[in-house]
mmCIF file of C-alpha atoms in Angstrom:
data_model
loop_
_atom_site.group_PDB
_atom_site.id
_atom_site.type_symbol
_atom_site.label_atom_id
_atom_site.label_comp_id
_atom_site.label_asym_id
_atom_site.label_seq_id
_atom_site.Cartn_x
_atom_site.Cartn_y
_atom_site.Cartn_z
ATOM 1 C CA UNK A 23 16.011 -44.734 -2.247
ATOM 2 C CA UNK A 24 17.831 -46.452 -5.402
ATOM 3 C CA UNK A 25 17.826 -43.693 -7.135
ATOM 4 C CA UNK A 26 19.067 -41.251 -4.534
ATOM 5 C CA UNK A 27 21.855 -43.765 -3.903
ATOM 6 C CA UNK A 28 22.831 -43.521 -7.593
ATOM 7 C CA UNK A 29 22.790 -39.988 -7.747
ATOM 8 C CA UNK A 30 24.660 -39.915 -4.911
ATOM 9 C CA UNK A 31 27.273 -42.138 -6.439
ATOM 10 C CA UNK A 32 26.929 -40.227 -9.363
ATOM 11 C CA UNK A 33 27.944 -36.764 -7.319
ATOM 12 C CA UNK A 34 30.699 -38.733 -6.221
ATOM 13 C CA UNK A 35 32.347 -39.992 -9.005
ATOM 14 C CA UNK A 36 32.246 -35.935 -10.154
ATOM 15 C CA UNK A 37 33.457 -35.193 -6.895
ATOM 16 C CA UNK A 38 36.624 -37.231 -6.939
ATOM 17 C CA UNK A 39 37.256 -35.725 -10.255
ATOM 18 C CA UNK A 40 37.393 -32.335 -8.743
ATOM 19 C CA UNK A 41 38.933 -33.247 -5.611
ATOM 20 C CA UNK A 42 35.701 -31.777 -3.825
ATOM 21 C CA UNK A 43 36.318 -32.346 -0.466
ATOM 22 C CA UNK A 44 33.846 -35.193 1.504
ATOM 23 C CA UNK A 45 32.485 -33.334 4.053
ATOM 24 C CA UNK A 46 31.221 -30.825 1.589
ATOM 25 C CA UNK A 47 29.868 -33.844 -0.323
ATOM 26 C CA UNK A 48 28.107 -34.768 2.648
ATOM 27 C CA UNK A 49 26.578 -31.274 3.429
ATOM 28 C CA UNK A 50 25.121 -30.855 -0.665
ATOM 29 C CA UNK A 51 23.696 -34.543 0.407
ATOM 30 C CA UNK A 52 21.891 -33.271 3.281
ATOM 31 C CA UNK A 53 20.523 -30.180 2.013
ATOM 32 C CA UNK A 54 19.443 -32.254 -0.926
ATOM 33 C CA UNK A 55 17.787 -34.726 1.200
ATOM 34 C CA UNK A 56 15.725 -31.900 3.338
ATOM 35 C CA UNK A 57 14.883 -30.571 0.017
ATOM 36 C CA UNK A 58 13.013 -33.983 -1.072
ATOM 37 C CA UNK A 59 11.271 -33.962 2.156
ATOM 38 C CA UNK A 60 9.095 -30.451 2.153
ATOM 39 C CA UNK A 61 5.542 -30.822 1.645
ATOM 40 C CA UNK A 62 4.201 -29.451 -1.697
ATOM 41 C CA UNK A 63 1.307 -27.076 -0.877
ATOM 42 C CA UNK A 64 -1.926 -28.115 -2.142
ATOM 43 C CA UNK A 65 -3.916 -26.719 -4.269
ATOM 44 C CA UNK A 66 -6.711 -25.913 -1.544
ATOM 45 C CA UNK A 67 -4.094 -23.728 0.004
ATOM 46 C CA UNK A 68 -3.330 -21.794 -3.197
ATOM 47 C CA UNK A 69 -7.020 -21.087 -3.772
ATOM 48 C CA UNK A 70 -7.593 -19.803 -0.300
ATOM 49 C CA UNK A 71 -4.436 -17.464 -0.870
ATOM 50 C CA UNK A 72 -5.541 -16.138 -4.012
ATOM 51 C CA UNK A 73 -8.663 -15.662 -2.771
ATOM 52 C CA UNK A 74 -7.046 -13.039 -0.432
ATOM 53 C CA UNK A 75 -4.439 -11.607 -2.792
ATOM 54 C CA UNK A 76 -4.816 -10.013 -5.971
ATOM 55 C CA UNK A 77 -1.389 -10.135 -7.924
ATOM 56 C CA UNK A 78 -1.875 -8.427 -11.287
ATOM 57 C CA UNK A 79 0.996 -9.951 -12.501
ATOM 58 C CA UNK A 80 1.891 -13.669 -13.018
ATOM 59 C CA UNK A 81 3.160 -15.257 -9.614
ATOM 60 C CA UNK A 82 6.357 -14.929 -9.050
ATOM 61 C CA UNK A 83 8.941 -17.130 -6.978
ATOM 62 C CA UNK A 84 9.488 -16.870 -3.306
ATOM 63 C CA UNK A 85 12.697 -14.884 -2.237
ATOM 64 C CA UNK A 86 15.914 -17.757 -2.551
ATOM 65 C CA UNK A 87 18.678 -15.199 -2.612
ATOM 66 C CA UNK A 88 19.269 -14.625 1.243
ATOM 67 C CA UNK A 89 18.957 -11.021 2.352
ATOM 68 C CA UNK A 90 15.427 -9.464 1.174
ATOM 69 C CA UNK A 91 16.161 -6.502 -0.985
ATOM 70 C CA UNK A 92 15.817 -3.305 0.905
ATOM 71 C CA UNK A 93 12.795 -1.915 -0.279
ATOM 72 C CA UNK A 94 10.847 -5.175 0.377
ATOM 73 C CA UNK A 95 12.268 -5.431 3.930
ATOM 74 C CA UNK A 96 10.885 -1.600 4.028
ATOM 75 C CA UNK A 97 7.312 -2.849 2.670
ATOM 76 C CA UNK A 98 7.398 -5.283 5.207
ATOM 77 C CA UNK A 99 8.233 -3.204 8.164
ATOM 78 C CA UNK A 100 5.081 -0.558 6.818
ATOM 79 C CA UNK A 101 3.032 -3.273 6.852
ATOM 80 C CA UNK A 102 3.176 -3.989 10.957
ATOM 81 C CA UNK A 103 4.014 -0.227 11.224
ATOM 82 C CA UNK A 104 0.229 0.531 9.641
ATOM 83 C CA UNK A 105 -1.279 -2.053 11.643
ATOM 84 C CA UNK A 106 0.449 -0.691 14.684
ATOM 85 C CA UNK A 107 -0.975 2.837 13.825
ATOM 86 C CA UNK A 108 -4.050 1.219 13.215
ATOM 87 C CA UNK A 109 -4.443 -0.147 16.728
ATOM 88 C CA UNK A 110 -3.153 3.006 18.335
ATOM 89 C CA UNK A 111 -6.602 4.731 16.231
ATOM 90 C CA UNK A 112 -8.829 2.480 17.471
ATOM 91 C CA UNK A 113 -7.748 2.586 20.984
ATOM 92 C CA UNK A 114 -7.918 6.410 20.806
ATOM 93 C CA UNK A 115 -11.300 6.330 19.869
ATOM 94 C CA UNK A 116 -12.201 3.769 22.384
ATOM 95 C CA UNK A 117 -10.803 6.017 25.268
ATOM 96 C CA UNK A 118 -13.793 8.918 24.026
ATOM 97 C CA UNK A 119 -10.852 11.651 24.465
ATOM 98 C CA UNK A 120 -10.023 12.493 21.180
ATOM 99 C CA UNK A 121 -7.997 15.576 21.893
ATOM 100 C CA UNK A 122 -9.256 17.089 18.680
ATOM 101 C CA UNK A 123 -7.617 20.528 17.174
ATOM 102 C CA UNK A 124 -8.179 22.708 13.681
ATOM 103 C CA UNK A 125 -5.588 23.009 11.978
ATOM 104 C CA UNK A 126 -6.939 25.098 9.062
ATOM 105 C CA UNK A 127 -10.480 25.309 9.643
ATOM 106 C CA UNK A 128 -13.426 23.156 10.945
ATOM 107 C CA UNK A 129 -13.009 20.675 8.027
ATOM 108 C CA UNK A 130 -9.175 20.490 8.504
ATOM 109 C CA UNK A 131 -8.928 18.552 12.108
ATOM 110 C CA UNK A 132 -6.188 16.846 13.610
ATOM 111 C CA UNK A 133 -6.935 14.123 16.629
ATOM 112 C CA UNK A 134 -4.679 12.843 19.402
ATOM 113 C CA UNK A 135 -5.197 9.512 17.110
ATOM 114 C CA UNK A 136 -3.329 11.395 14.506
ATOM 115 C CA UNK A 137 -0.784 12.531 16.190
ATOM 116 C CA UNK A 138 0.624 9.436 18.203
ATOM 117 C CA UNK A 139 0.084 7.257 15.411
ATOM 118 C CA UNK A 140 2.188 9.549 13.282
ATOM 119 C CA UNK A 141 5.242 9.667 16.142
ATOM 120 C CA UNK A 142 4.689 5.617 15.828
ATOM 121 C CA UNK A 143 5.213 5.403 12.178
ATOM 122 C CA UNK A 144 7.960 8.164 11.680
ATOM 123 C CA UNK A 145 9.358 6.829 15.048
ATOM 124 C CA UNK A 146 9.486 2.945 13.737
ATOM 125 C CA UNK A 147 10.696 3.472 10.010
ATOM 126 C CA UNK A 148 13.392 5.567 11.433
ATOM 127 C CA UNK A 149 14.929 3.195 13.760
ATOM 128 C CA UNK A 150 15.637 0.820 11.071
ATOM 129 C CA UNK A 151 16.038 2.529 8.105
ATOM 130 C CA UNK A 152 17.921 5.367 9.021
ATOM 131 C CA UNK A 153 18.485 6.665 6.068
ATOM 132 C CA UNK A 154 15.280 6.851 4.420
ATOM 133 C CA UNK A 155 13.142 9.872 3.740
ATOM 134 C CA UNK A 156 10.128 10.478 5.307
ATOM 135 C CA UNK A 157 7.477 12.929 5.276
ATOM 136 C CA UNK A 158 4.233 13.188 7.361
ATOM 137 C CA UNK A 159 1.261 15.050 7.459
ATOM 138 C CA UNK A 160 1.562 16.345 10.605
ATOM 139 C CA UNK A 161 3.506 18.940 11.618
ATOM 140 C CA UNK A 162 4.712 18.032 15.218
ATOM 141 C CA UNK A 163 7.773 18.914 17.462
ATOM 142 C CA UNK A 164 10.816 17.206 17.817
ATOM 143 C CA UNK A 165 10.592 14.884 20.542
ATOM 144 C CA UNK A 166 11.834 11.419 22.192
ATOM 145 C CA UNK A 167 9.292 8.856 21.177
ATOM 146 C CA UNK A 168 8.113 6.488 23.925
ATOM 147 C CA UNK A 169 9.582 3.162 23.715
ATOM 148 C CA UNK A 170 5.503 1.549 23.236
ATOM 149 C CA UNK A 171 5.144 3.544 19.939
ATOM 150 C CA UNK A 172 7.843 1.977 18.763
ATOM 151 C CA UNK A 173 7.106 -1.119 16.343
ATOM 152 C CA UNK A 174 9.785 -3.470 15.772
ATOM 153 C CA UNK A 175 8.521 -6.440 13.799
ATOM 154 C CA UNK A 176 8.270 -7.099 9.809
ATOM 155 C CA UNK A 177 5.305 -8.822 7.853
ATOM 156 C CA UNK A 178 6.979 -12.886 6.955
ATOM 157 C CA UNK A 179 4.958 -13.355 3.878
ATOM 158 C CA UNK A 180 6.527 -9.888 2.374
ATOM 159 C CA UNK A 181 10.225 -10.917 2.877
ATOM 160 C CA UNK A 182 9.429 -14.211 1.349
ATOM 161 C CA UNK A 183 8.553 -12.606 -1.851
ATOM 162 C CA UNK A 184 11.017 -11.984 -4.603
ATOM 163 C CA UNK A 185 11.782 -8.280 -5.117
ATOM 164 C CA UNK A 186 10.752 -6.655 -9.124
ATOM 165 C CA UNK A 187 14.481 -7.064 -10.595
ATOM 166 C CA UNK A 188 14.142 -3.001 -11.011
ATOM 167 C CA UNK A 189 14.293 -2.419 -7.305
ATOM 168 C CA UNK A 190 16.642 -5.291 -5.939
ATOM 169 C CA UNK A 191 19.588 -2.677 -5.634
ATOM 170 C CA UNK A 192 17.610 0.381 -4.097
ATOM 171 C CA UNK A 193 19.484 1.903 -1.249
ATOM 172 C CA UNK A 194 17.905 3.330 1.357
ATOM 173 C CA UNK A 195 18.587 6.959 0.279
ATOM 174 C CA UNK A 196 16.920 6.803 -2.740
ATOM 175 C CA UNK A 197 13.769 6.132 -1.118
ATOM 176 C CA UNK A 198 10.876 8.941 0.115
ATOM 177 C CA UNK A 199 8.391 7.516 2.244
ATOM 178 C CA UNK A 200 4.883 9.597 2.357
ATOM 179 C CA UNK A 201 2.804 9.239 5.540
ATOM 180 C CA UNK A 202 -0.780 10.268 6.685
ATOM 181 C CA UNK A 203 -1.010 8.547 10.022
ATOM 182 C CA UNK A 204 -4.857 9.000 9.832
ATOM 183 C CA UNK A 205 -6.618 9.779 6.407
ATOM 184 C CA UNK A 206 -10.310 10.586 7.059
ATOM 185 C CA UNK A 207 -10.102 12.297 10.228
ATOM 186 C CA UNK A 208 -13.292 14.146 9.905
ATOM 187 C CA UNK A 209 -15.616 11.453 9.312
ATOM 188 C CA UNK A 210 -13.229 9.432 12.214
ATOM 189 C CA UNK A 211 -14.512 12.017 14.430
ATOM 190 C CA UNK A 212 -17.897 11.651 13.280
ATOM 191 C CA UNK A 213 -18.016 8.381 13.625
ATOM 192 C CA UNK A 214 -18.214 7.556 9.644
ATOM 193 C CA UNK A 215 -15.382 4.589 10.680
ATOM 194 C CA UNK A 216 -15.311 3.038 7.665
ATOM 195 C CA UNK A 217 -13.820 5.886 5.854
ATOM 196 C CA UNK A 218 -10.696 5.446 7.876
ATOM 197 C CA UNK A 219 -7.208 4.476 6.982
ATOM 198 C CA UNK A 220 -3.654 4.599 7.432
ATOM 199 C CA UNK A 221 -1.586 5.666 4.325
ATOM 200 C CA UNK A 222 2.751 5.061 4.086
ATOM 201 C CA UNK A 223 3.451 5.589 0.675
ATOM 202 C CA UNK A 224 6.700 4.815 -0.876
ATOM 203 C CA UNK A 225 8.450 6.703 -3.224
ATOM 204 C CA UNK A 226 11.540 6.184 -5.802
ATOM 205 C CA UNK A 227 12.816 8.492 -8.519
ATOM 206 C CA UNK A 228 9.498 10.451 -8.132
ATOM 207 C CA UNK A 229 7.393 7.360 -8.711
ATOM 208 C CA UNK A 230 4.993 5.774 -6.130
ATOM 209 C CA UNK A 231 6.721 2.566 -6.535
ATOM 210 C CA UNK A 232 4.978 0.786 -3.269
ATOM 211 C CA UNK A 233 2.135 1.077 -0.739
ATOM 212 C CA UNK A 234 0.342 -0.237 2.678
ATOM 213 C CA UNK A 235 -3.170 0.741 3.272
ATOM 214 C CA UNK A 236 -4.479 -0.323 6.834
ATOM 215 C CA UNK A 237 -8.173 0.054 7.744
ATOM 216 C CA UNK A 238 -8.512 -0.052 10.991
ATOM 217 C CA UNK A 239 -12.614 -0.176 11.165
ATOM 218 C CA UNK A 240 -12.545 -2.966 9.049
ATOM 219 C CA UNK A 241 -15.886 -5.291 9.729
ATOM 220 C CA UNK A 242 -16.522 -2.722 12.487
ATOM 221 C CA UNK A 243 -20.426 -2.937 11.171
ATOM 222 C CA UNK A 244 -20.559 -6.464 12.109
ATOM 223 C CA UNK A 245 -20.919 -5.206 15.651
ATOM 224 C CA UNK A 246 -19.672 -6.962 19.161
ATOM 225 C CA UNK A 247 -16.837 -9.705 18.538
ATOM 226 C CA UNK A 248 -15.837 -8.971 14.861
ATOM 227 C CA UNK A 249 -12.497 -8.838 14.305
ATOM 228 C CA UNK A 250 -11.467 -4.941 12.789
ATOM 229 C CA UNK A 251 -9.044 -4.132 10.386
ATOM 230 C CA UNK A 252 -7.173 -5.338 7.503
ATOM 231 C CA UNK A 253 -3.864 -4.009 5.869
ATOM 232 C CA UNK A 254 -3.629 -4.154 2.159
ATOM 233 C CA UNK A 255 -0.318 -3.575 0.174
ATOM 234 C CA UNK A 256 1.586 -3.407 -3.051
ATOM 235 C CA UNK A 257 4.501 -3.280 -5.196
ATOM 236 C CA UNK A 258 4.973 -1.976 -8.660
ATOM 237 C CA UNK A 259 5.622 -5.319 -10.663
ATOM 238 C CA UNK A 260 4.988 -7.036 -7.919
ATOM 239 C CA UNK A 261 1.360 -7.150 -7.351
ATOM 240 C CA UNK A 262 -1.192 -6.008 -4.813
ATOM 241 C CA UNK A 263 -1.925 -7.999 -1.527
ATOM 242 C CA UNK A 264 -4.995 -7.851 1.119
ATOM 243 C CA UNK A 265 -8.276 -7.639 -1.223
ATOM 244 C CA UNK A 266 -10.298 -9.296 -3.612
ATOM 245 C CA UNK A 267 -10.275 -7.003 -6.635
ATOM 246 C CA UNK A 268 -13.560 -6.267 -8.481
ATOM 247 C CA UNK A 269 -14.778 -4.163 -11.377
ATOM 248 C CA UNK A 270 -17.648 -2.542 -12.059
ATOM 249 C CA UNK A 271 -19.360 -3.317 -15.971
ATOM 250 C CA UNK A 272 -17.441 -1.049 -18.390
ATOM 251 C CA UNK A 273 -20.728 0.895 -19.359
ATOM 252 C CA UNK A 274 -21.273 1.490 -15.678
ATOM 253 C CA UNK A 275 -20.165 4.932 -14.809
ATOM 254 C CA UNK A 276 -19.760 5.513 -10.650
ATOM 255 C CA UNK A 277 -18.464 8.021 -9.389
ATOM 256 C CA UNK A 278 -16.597 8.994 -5.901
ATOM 257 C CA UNK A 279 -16.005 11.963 -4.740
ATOM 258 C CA UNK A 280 -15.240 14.219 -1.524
ATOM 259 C CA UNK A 281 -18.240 14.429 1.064
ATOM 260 C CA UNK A 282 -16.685 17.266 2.734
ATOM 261 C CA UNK A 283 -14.553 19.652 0.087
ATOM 262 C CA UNK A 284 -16.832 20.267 -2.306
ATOM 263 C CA UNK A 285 -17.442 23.799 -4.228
ATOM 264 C CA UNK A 286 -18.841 24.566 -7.491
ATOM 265 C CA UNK A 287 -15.733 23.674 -9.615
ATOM 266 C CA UNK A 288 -15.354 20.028 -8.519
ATOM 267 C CA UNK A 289 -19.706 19.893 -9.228
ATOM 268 C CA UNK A 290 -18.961 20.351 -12.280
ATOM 269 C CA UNK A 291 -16.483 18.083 -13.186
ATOM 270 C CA UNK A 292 -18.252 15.789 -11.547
ATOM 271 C CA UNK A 293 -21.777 16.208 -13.642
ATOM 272 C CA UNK A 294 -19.325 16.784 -16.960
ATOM 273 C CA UNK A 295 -18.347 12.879 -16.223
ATOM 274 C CA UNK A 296 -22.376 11.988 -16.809
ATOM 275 C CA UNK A 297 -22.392 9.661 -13.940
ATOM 276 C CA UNK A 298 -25.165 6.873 -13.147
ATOM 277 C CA UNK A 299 -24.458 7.705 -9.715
ATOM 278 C CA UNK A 300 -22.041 9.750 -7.325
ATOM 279 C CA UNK A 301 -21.034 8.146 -3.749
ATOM 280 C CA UNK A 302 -19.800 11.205 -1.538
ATOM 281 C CA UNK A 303 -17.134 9.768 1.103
ATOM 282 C CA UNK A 304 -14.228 10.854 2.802
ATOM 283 C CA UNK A 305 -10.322 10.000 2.422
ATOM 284 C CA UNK A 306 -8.339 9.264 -0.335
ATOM 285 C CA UNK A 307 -7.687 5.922 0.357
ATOM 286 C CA UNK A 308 -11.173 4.857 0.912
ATOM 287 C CA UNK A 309 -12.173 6.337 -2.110
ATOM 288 C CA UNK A 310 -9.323 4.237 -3.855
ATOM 289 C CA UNK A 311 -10.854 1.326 -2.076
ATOM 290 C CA UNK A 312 -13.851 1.748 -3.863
ATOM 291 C CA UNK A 313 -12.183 1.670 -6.852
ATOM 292 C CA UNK A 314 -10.558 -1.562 -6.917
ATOM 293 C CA UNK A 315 -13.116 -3.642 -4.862
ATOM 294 C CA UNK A 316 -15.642 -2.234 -7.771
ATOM 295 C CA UNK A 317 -17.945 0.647 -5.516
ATOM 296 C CA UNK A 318 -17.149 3.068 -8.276
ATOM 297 C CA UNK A 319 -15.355 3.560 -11.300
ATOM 298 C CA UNK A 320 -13.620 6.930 -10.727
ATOM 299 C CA UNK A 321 -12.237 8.999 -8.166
ATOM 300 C CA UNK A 322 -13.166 12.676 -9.488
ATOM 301 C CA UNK A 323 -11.750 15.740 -7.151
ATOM 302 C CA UNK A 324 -11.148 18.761 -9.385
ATOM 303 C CA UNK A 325 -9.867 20.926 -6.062
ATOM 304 C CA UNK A 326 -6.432 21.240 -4.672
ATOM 305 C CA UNK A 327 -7.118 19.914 -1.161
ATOM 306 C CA UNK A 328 -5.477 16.757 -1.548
ATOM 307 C CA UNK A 329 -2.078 16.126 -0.944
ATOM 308 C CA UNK A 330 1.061 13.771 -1.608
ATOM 309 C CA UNK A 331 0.683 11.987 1.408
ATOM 310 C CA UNK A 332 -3.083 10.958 0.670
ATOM 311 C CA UNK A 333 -2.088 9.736 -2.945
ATOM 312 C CA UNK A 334 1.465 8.029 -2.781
ATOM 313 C CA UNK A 335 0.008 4.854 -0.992
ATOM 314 C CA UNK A 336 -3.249 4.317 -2.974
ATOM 315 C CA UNK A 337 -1.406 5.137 -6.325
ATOM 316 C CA UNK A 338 1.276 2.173 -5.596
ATOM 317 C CA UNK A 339 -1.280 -0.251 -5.422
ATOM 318 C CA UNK A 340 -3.880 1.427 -7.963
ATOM 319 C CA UNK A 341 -1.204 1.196 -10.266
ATOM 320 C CA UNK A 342 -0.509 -2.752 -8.966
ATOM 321 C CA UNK A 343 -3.710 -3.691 -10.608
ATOM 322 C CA UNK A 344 -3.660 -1.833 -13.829
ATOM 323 C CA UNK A 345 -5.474 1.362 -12.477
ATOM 324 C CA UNK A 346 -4.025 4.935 -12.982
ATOM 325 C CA UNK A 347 -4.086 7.928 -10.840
ATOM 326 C CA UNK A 348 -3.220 10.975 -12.457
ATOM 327 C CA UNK A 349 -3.982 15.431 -11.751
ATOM 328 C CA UNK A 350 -7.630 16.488 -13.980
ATOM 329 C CA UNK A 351 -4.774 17.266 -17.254
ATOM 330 C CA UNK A 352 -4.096 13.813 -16.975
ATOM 331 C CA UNK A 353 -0.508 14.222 -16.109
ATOM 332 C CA UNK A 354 1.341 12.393 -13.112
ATOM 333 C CA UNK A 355 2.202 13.381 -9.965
ATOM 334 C CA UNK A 356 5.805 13.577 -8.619
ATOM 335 C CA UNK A 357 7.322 12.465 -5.262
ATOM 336 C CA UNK A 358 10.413 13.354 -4.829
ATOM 337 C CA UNK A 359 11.325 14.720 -1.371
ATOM 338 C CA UNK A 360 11.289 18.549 -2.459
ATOM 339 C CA UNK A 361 8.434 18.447 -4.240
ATOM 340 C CA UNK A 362 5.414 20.500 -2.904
ATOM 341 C CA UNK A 363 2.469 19.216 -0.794
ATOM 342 C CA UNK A 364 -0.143 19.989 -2.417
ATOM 343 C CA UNK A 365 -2.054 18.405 -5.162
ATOM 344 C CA UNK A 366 -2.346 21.548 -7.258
ATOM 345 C CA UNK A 367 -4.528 20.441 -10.159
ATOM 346 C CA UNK A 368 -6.782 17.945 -8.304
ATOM 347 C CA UNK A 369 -6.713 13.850 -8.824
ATOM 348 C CA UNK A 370 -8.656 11.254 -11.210
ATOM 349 C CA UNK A 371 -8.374 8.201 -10.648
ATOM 350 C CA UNK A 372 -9.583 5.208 -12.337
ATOM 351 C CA UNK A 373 -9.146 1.600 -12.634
ATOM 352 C CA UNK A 374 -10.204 1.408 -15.846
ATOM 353 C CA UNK A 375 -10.765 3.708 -18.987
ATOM 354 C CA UNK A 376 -8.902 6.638 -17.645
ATOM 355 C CA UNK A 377 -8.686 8.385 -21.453
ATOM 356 C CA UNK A 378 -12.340 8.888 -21.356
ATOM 357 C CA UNK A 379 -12.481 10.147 -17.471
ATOM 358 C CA UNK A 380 -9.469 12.984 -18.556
ATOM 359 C CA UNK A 381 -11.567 13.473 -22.068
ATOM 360 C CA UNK A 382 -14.559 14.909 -20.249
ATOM 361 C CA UNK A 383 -12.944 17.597 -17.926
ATOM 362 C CA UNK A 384 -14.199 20.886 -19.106
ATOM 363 C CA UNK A 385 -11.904 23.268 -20.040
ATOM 364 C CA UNK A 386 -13.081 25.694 -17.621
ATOM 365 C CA UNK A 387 -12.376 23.368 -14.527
ATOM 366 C CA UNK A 388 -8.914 22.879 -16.495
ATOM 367 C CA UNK A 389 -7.976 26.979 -16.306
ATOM 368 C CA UNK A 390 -9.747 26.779 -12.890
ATOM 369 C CA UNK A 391 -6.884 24.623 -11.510
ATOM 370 C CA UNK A 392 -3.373 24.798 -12.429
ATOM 371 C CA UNK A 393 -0.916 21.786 -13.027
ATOM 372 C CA UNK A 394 2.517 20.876 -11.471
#
């Protein structure tokens, strides 16, 4: 108490000199006294956070400056936008009416789940950031969204964060937000659950600068009572949030791959790699799951069935962690807003060791696919 008397005496004294007024003498007191009272947080409570989060980058500060930066305020809304979606997925599944339709074949579907959970994203982003762009997988009519679709919150802990001093003074038009409402929907009509996620990408100058990955079928093997779903997330210089990251041994050589687009060029690639094993699943962000919670060590799919909207999510927080996601030339992808869809020249991915991954692509899958 002596001390805080002196410095307080001390602030005077300075005060008087500048003729700084007392009641604003009184208010720096204050705030300086509910300062010295705010409980330091243990170091029990940073473990169990750490546990949970996986930075990549030293720890930075929590956001002092007032208004969070736009694109973390847009990172935040994703976040309870993709576990909004994810919830809308489950409960379409739970209702055993699927509403299923091909869109370009049998292996090509699109859900009910799909569809409303798209509206709900699109639908949600819009409302508050008007100005953004965003692009969805689904092709679906203009209509008015119903008011329950419509998610309104923001994740606390993301706001809280301090914003990478590269993307403080984003506006909103700069940004290109990349959406598949329901990545996996195949195996989520087969019942392969885990395979399933939400992807909302975001985008600036052509970069995937940030990403939220819900799975909604999280734990759903625990059976009866366990809790389902997770959301994990990401920005570029930021870190990556949601998951315990994990590598496999460097001379271990796993790879993932599509379980239902295969043809004799990706085979190929895929044996050219001289894998110790090959785990066939669906979605592209399940397969980057793998990669950073150490299932495999590359994501090999030398076809052009993937798309912007399956990659611009996991590549944000691939990249978060040190990992790289690139076409089979080993040259990056681009996300601007008129770019095209498709994925021409197929996508490796790798958390570690992506020179040697690119090295071993035969030349024949190379004039088999053609690069953007």
């Amino acid at each position: 108490m002596e001390k805080k008397l002196a410095e307080f005496r001390a602030r005077r004294r300075r005060a008087e000199k500048s003729k700084m007024s007392e009641a604003d003498l009184q208010s720096r007191q204050q705030s300086a006294d509910v300062h010295d009272e705010q409980p330091q947080k243990t170091d029990d409570t940073t473990a169990h956070h750490n546990q949970e989060d996986v930075t990549g980058v030293e720890d930075r500060p929590p956001n002092m400056s007032g208004s969070p930066a736009v694109v973390m305020r847009l990172v935040a809304s994703a976040y309870k936008v993709a576990e909004k979606a994810g919830s809308i997925v489950r409960k379409v599944l739970h209702s055993g009416e699927l509403g299923v339709v091909e869109k370009t074949g049998a292996n090509d579907l699109q859900t009910l789940a799909d569809r409303l959970a798209q509206k709900s994203i699109c639908a949600s982003l819009s409302r508050h950031f008007p100005n953004i762009t965003i692009i969805g997988e689904e092709d679906l009519p203009a209509e008015k969204v119903e008011e329950d679709l419509i998610e309104k919150g923001q994740e606390e802990e993301i706001l809280q964060k301090s914003c990478p001093e590269e993307f403080q003074d984003l506006k909103e038009e700069e940004l290109v937000v990349w959406v598949d409402p329901l990545d996996g929907t195949k195996e989520y009509t087969e019942g392969l659950l885990d395979n399933v996620t939400v992807l909302i990408g975001i985008a600036y100058g052509g970069r995937a600068i940030a990403g939220v990955i819900n799975q909604p079928f999280y734990n759903y093997q625990l059976g009866p009572g366990a809790t389902l779903g997770r959301t994990l997330w990401a920005v570029l210089g930021l870190g990556a949030f949601g998951f315990q990251l994990q590598e496999l041994p460097g001379d271990r050589r796993i790879v993932t791959t599509t379980r239902s687009h295969s043809n004799k060029v990706v085979i190929e690639c895929i044996h050219a790699m001289e894998p110790h094993k090959v785990i066939r699943v669906g979605g592209a962000g399940n397969k980057i799951i793998h990669l950073i919670e150490g299932r495999a060590s590359a994501y090999v799919f030398a076809s052009a069935g993937c798309k912007k909207w399956d990659t611009c999510a996991p590549e944000a927080i691939l990249h978060a962690v040190g990992g790289k996601l690139t076409d089979m030339y080993g040259n990056a992808y681009c996300y601007h807003a008129d770019v095209k869809h498709m994925n021409s020249a197929g996508v490796l991915a790798t958390l570690r060791n992506h020179e040697y991954y690119v090295s071993r692509v035969p030349p024949s899958v190379l004039q088999a696919l053609k690069s953007d």
